mmCIF file of C-alpha atoms in Angstrom:
data_model
loop_
_atom_site.group_PDB
_atom_site.id
_atom_site.type_symbol
_atom_site.label_atom_id
_atom_site.label_comp_id
_atom_site.label_asym_id
_atom_site.label_seq_id
_atom_site.Cartn_x
_atom_site.Cartn_y
_atom_site.Cartn_z
ATOM 1 C CA GLY A 1 -19.538 -13.030 -17.000
ATOM 2 C CA THR A 2 -18.753 -11.096 -13.811
ATOM 3 C CA GLN A 3 -17.628 -7.506 -14.371
ATOM 4 C CA VAL A 4 -15.475 -5.631 -11.865
ATOM 5 C CA PHE A 5 -15.047 -1.880 -12.388
ATOM 6 C CA PHE A 6 -12.216 0.114 -10.787
ATOM 7 C CA GLU A 7 -12.180 3.808 -9.914
ATOM 8 C CA SER A 8 -9.229 5.954 -10.958
ATOM 9 C CA GLY A 9 -5.982 5.165 -9.111
ATOM 10 C CA THR A 10 -7.277 2.042 -7.339
ATOM 11 C CA ALA A 11 -5.649 -1.398 -7.243
ATOM 12 C CA LEU A 12 -6.573 -4.941 -6.302
ATOM 13 C CA LYS A 13 -3.838 -6.424 -4.081
ATOM 14 C CA VAL A 14 -3.997 -10.155 -3.374
ATOM 15 C CA ASN A 15 -2.233 -11.053 -0.114
ATOM 16 C CA GLY A 16 -4.126 -14.317 0.394
ATOM 17 C CA ALA A 17 -5.578 -16.269 -2.513
ATOM 18 C CA MET A 18 -7.676 -15.273 -5.504
ATOM 19 C CA ILE A 19 -9.371 -17.687 -7.867
ATOM 20 C CA ALA A 20 -10.925 -15.914 -10.861
ATOM 21 C CA GLU A 21 -12.391 -18.451 -13.268
ATOM 22 C CA GLY A 22 -14.610 -17.322 -16.113
ATOM 23 C CA THR A 23 -15.454 -19.257 -19.260
ATOM 24 C CA ALA A 24 -14.592 -18.741 -22.919
ATOM 25 C CA GLY A 25 -18.114 -17.458 -23.583
ATOM 26 C CA GLU A 26 -18.395 -15.454 -20.357
ATOM 27 C CA PRO A 27 -14.995 -14.175 -19.220
ATOM 28 C CA ILE A 28 -14.550 -12.213 -16.002
ATOM 29 C CA LYS A 29 -13.809 -8.574 -16.874
ATOM 30 C CA MET A 30 -11.660 -6.322 -14.674
ATOM 31 C CA THR A 31 -11.557 -2.853 -16.130
ATOM 32 C CA ALA A 32 -12.049 0.878 -15.639
ATOM 33 C CA THR A 33 -15.356 2.388 -14.623
ATOM 34 C CA LYS A 34 -17.735 2.937 -17.530
ATOM 35 C CA ASP A 35 -16.874 5.813 -19.868
ATOM 36 C CA ASN A 36 -13.305 5.963 -18.437
ATOM 37 C CA GLN A 37 -11.726 3.194 -20.437
ATOM 38 C CA GLU A 38 -8.373 4.790 -21.079
ATOM 39 C CA PRO A 39 -5.010 3.067 -20.559
ATOM 40 C CA GLY A 40 -3.836 3.485 -16.969
ATOM 41 C CA TRP A 41 -7.188 4.473 -15.447
ATOM 42 C CA TRP A 42 -6.583 2.139 -12.482
ATOM 43 C CA LYS A 43 -3.311 0.774 -11.055
ATOM 44 C CA GLY A 44 -3.921 -2.930 -11.703
ATOM 45 C CA LEU A 45 -4.026 -6.350 -10.105
ATOM 46 C CA ALA A 46 -1.065 -7.467 -7.960
ATOM 47 C CA PHE A 47 -0.396 -10.891 -6.484
ATOM 48 C CA TYR A 48 1.719 -10.726 -3.302
ATOM 49 C CA SER A 49 1.208 -14.262 -1.957
ATOM 50 C CA ASN A 50 2.643 -17.604 -2.986
ATOM 51 C CA ASN A 51 -0.691 -19.359 -2.507
ATOM 52 C CA ALA A 52 -0.971 -22.139 -5.109
ATOM 53 C CA ASN A 53 -4.636 -21.242 -5.689
ATOM 54 C CA ASN A 54 -3.887 -17.807 -7.212
ATOM 55 C CA SER A 55 -5.304 -18.069 -10.707
ATOM 56 C CA LEU A 56 -6.800 -16.161 -13.607
ATOM 57 C CA ALA A 57 -8.634 -18.332 -16.137
ATOM 58 C CA HIS A 58 -10.713 -16.686 -18.876
ATOM 59 C CA VAL A 59 -10.194 -13.238 -17.331
ATOM 60 C CA GLU A 60 -9.810 -9.896 -19.123
ATOM 61 C CA VAL A 61 -7.691 -7.284 -17.334
ATOM 62 C CA ARG A 62 -7.830 -3.926 -19.124
ATOM 63 C CA HIS A 63 -7.100 -0.196 -18.743
ATOM 64 C CA ALA A 64 -4.628 -0.379 -15.847
ATOM 65 C CA GLY A 65 -0.934 0.220 -15.220
ATOM 66 C CA ARG A 66 -0.509 3.981 -14.981
ATOM 67 C CA SER A 67 1.723 3.844 -11.913
ATOM 68 C CA SER A 68 3.505 1.180 -9.912
ATOM 69 C CA MET A 69 1.860 -0.478 -6.958
ATOM 70 C CA ASP A 70 3.770 -0.388 -3.666
ATOM 71 C CA ASN A 71 7.363 -1.495 -4.283
ATOM 72 C CA ILE A 72 6.825 -3.143 -7.683
ATOM 73 C CA ARG A 73 9.470 -1.794 -10.053
ATOM 74 C CA GLU A 74 7.378 -1.427 -13.208
ATOM 75 C CA PRO A 75 3.696 -0.465 -13.629
ATOM 76 C CA ALA A 76 1.481 -3.152 -15.179
ATOM 77 C CA ASN A 77 -2.060 -4.401 -15.658
ATOM 78 C CA VAL A 78 -1.069 -7.553 -13.721
ATOM 79 C CA ALA A 79 1.942 -7.922 -11.401
ATOM 80 C CA VAL A 80 3.343 -10.913 -9.535
ATOM 81 C CA ALA A 81 5.751 -9.718 -6.839
ATOM 82 C CA ASN A 82 7.576 -10.446 -3.573
ATOM 83 C CA GLY A 83 7.925 -14.177 -4.208
ATOM 84 C CA ALA A 84 4.271 -14.586 -5.204
ATOM 85 C CA THR A 85 2.929 -17.186 -7.590
ATOM 86 C CA ALA A 86 -0.005 -17.206 -10.001
ATOM 87 C CA SER A 87 -1.461 -19.242 -12.850
ATOM 88 C CA ILE A 88 -2.727 -17.310 -15.863
ATOM 89 C CA THR A 89 -4.521 -19.197 -18.640
ATOM 90 C CA ASN A 90 -6.832 -18.291 -21.516
ATOM 91 C CA SER A 91 -6.826 -14.663 -20.364
ATOM 92 C CA THR A 92 -6.526 -11.272 -22.048
ATOM 93 C CA ILE A 93 -4.252 -8.545 -20.721
ATOM 94 C CA ALA A 94 -4.775 -5.427 -22.781
ATOM 95 C CA ASP A 95 -5.109 -1.664 -23.096
ATOM 96 C CA GLY A 96 -2.577 -0.920 -20.338
ATOM 97 C CA GLU A 97 -0.542 2.239 -20.105
ATOM 98 C CA ASN A 98 2.751 0.428 -19.467
ATOM 99 C CA TYR A 99 3.425 -3.328 -19.241
ATOM 100 C CA GLY A 100 0.747 -5.975 -19.545
ATOM 101 C CA LEU A 101 2.326 -8.461 -17.095
ATOM 102 C CA VAL A 102 5.273 -7.968 -14.725
ATOM 103 C CA LEU A 103 7.058 -10.681 -12.764
ATOM 104 C CA ASP A 104 8.901 -8.369 -10.424
ATOM 105 C CA ASP A 105 11.689 -10.653 -9.198
ATOM 106 C CA ASP A 106 13.338 -14.064 -9.586
ATOM 107 C CA GLU A 107 11.385 -15.441 -6.629
ATOM 108 C CA SER A 108 7.990 -14.686 -8.207
ATOM 109 C CA SER A 109 6.668 -17.321 -10.576
ATOM 110 C CA LEU A 110 4.002 -18.427 -12.987
ATOM 111 C CA GLU A 111 2.772 -21.898 -12.033
ATOM 112 C CA SER A 112 1.038 -22.249 -15.374
ATOM 113 C CA PHE A 113 0.821 -19.834 -18.257
ATOM 114 C CA SER A 114 -0.878 -20.727 -21.520
ATOM 115 C CA ALA A 115 -3.095 -19.522 -24.346
ATOM 116 C CA ASN A 116 -3.161 -15.895 -23.198
ATOM 117 C CA SER A 117 -3.559 -12.812 -25.351
ATOM 118 C CA PHE A 118 -1.777 -9.464 -25.040
ATOM 119 C CA SER A 119 -2.660 -6.300 -26.973
ATOM 120 C CA ALA A 120 -2.291 -2.526 -26.819
ATOM 121 C CA ASN A 121 -0.066 -2.340 -23.735
ATOM 122 C CA GLY A 122 1.921 0.903 -23.897
ATOM 123 C CA THR A 123 5.466 -0.237 -23.046
ATOM 124 C CA ALA A 124 5.447 -3.976 -23.831
ATOM 125 C CA SER A 125 3.434 -7.117 -23.209
ATOM 126 C CA MET A 126 5.663 -8.583 -20.484
ATOM 127 C CA TRP A 127 8.611 -7.825 -18.193
ATOM 128 C CA ILE A 128 10.000 -11.043 -16.707
ATOM 129 C CA PRO A 129 13.202 -12.423 -15.178
ATOM 130 C CA PHE A 130 15.330 -14.740 -17.297
ATOM 131 C CA SER A 131 14.519 -17.564 -14.881
ATOM 132 C CA SER A 132 10.874 -17.454 -16.097
ATOM 133 C CA ILE A 133 11.496 -17.249 -19.834
ATOM 134 C CA GLY A 134 10.583 -20.904 -20.326
ATOM 135 C CA LYS A 135 7.051 -20.352 -18.965
ATOM 136 C CA ILE A 136 5.844 -18.509 -22.069
ATOM 137 C CA ASP A 137 4.026 -20.900 -24.392
ATOM 138 C CA SER A 138 3.681 -20.707 -28.162
ATOM 139 C CA GLU A 139 -0.130 -20.389 -27.887
ATOM 140 C CA THR A 140 0.079 -16.985 -26.196
ATOM 141 C CA SER A 141 -0.413 -14.185 -28.718
ATOM 142 C CA PHE A 142 1.357 -10.825 -28.899
ATOM 143 C CA PRO A 143 0.881 -7.830 -31.217
ATOM 144 C CA SER A 144 3.239 -7.832 -34.213
ATOM 145 C CA ASP A 145 5.007 -4.626 -33.102
ATOM 146 C CA ASP A 146 5.571 -5.742 -29.506
ATOM 147 C CA TYR A 147 8.276 -7.514 -27.465
ATOM 148 C CA VAL A 148 8.815 -9.402 -24.220
ATOM 149 C CA ARG A 149 11.424 -7.711 -22.003
ATOM 150 C CA VAL A 150 13.672 -10.117 -20.099
ATOM 151 C CA PHE A 151 15.830 -8.895 -17.238
ATOM 152 C CA GLY A 152 18.646 -10.316 -15.153
ATOM 153 C CA SER A 153 22.033 -8.889 -14.257
ATOM 154 C CA PHE A 154 23.848 -12.208 -14.052
ATOM 155 C CA VAL A 155 22.512 -15.393 -15.549
ATOM 156 C CA THR A 156 24.468 -18.633 -15.440
ATOM 157 C CA LEU A 157 23.281 -21.621 -17.422
ATOM 158 C CA GLU A 158 24.616 -24.861 -16.019
ATOM 159 C CA SER A 159 23.054 -27.109 -18.654
ATOM 160 C CA ASP A 160 21.455 -26.836 -22.081
ATOM 161 C CA ALA A 161 18.407 -24.602 -22.240
ATOM 162 C CA THR A 162 15.803 -24.134 -24.943
ATOM 163 C CA VAL A 163 13.921 -20.870 -25.288
ATOM 164 C CA ALA A 164 10.731 -21.179 -27.301
ATOM 165 C CA ALA A 165 9.960 -18.819 -30.153
ATOM 166 C CA LEU A 166 7.103 -16.435 -29.396
ATOM 167 C CA SER A 167 4.008 -16.249 -31.575
ATOM 168 C CA GLY A 168 4.374 -14.324 -34.794
ATOM 169 C CA ASP A 169 7.622 -12.398 -35.004
ATOM 170 C CA THR A 170 7.560 -11.148 -31.421
ATOM 171 C CA PRO A 171 11.140 -10.779 -30.150
ATOM 172 C CA TYR A 172 12.639 -11.073 -26.698
ATOM 173 C CA ARG A 173 14.480 -7.940 -25.564
ATOM 174 C CA PHE A 174 17.175 -8.572 -22.937
ATOM 175 C CA SER A 175 18.207 -5.919 -20.408
ATOM 176 C CA SER A 176 19.902 -5.845 -17.037
#
């Protein structure tokens, strides 16, 4: 039930470890200051460390993503960058100005990712490298008019690969 409010233009940068564990009935809420709940009010949450404890469980991250943080290529509510790792489960990423979740490079990863919900993110729900496409589970929900953007200039598959269908009719959109 903890609530964390962010002033305009601020960001939460995790260089060590962050464990944010709410419950289904009392999620942790990270959002804009009261009466300023517009998309992009604050910059967002960024994981920069590969600490295995980095996790969001039953967390709502809302109203962020107006501009990029540091050297992250795309603005987002939540970013995992510079070889960082994070687990995101049973969480809501919504009401962002640009992307909901960005995995900024092939070295960044999602240790676990399940049963999340995306809604009302301005550009798209996710921007991820092809190497992470298998991390998205069928229990994660996306708006019907949304997509997951997948990037990668050169991808070589050396064995069979299965890419799971996303919930509803949400498509993948590939770009370099």
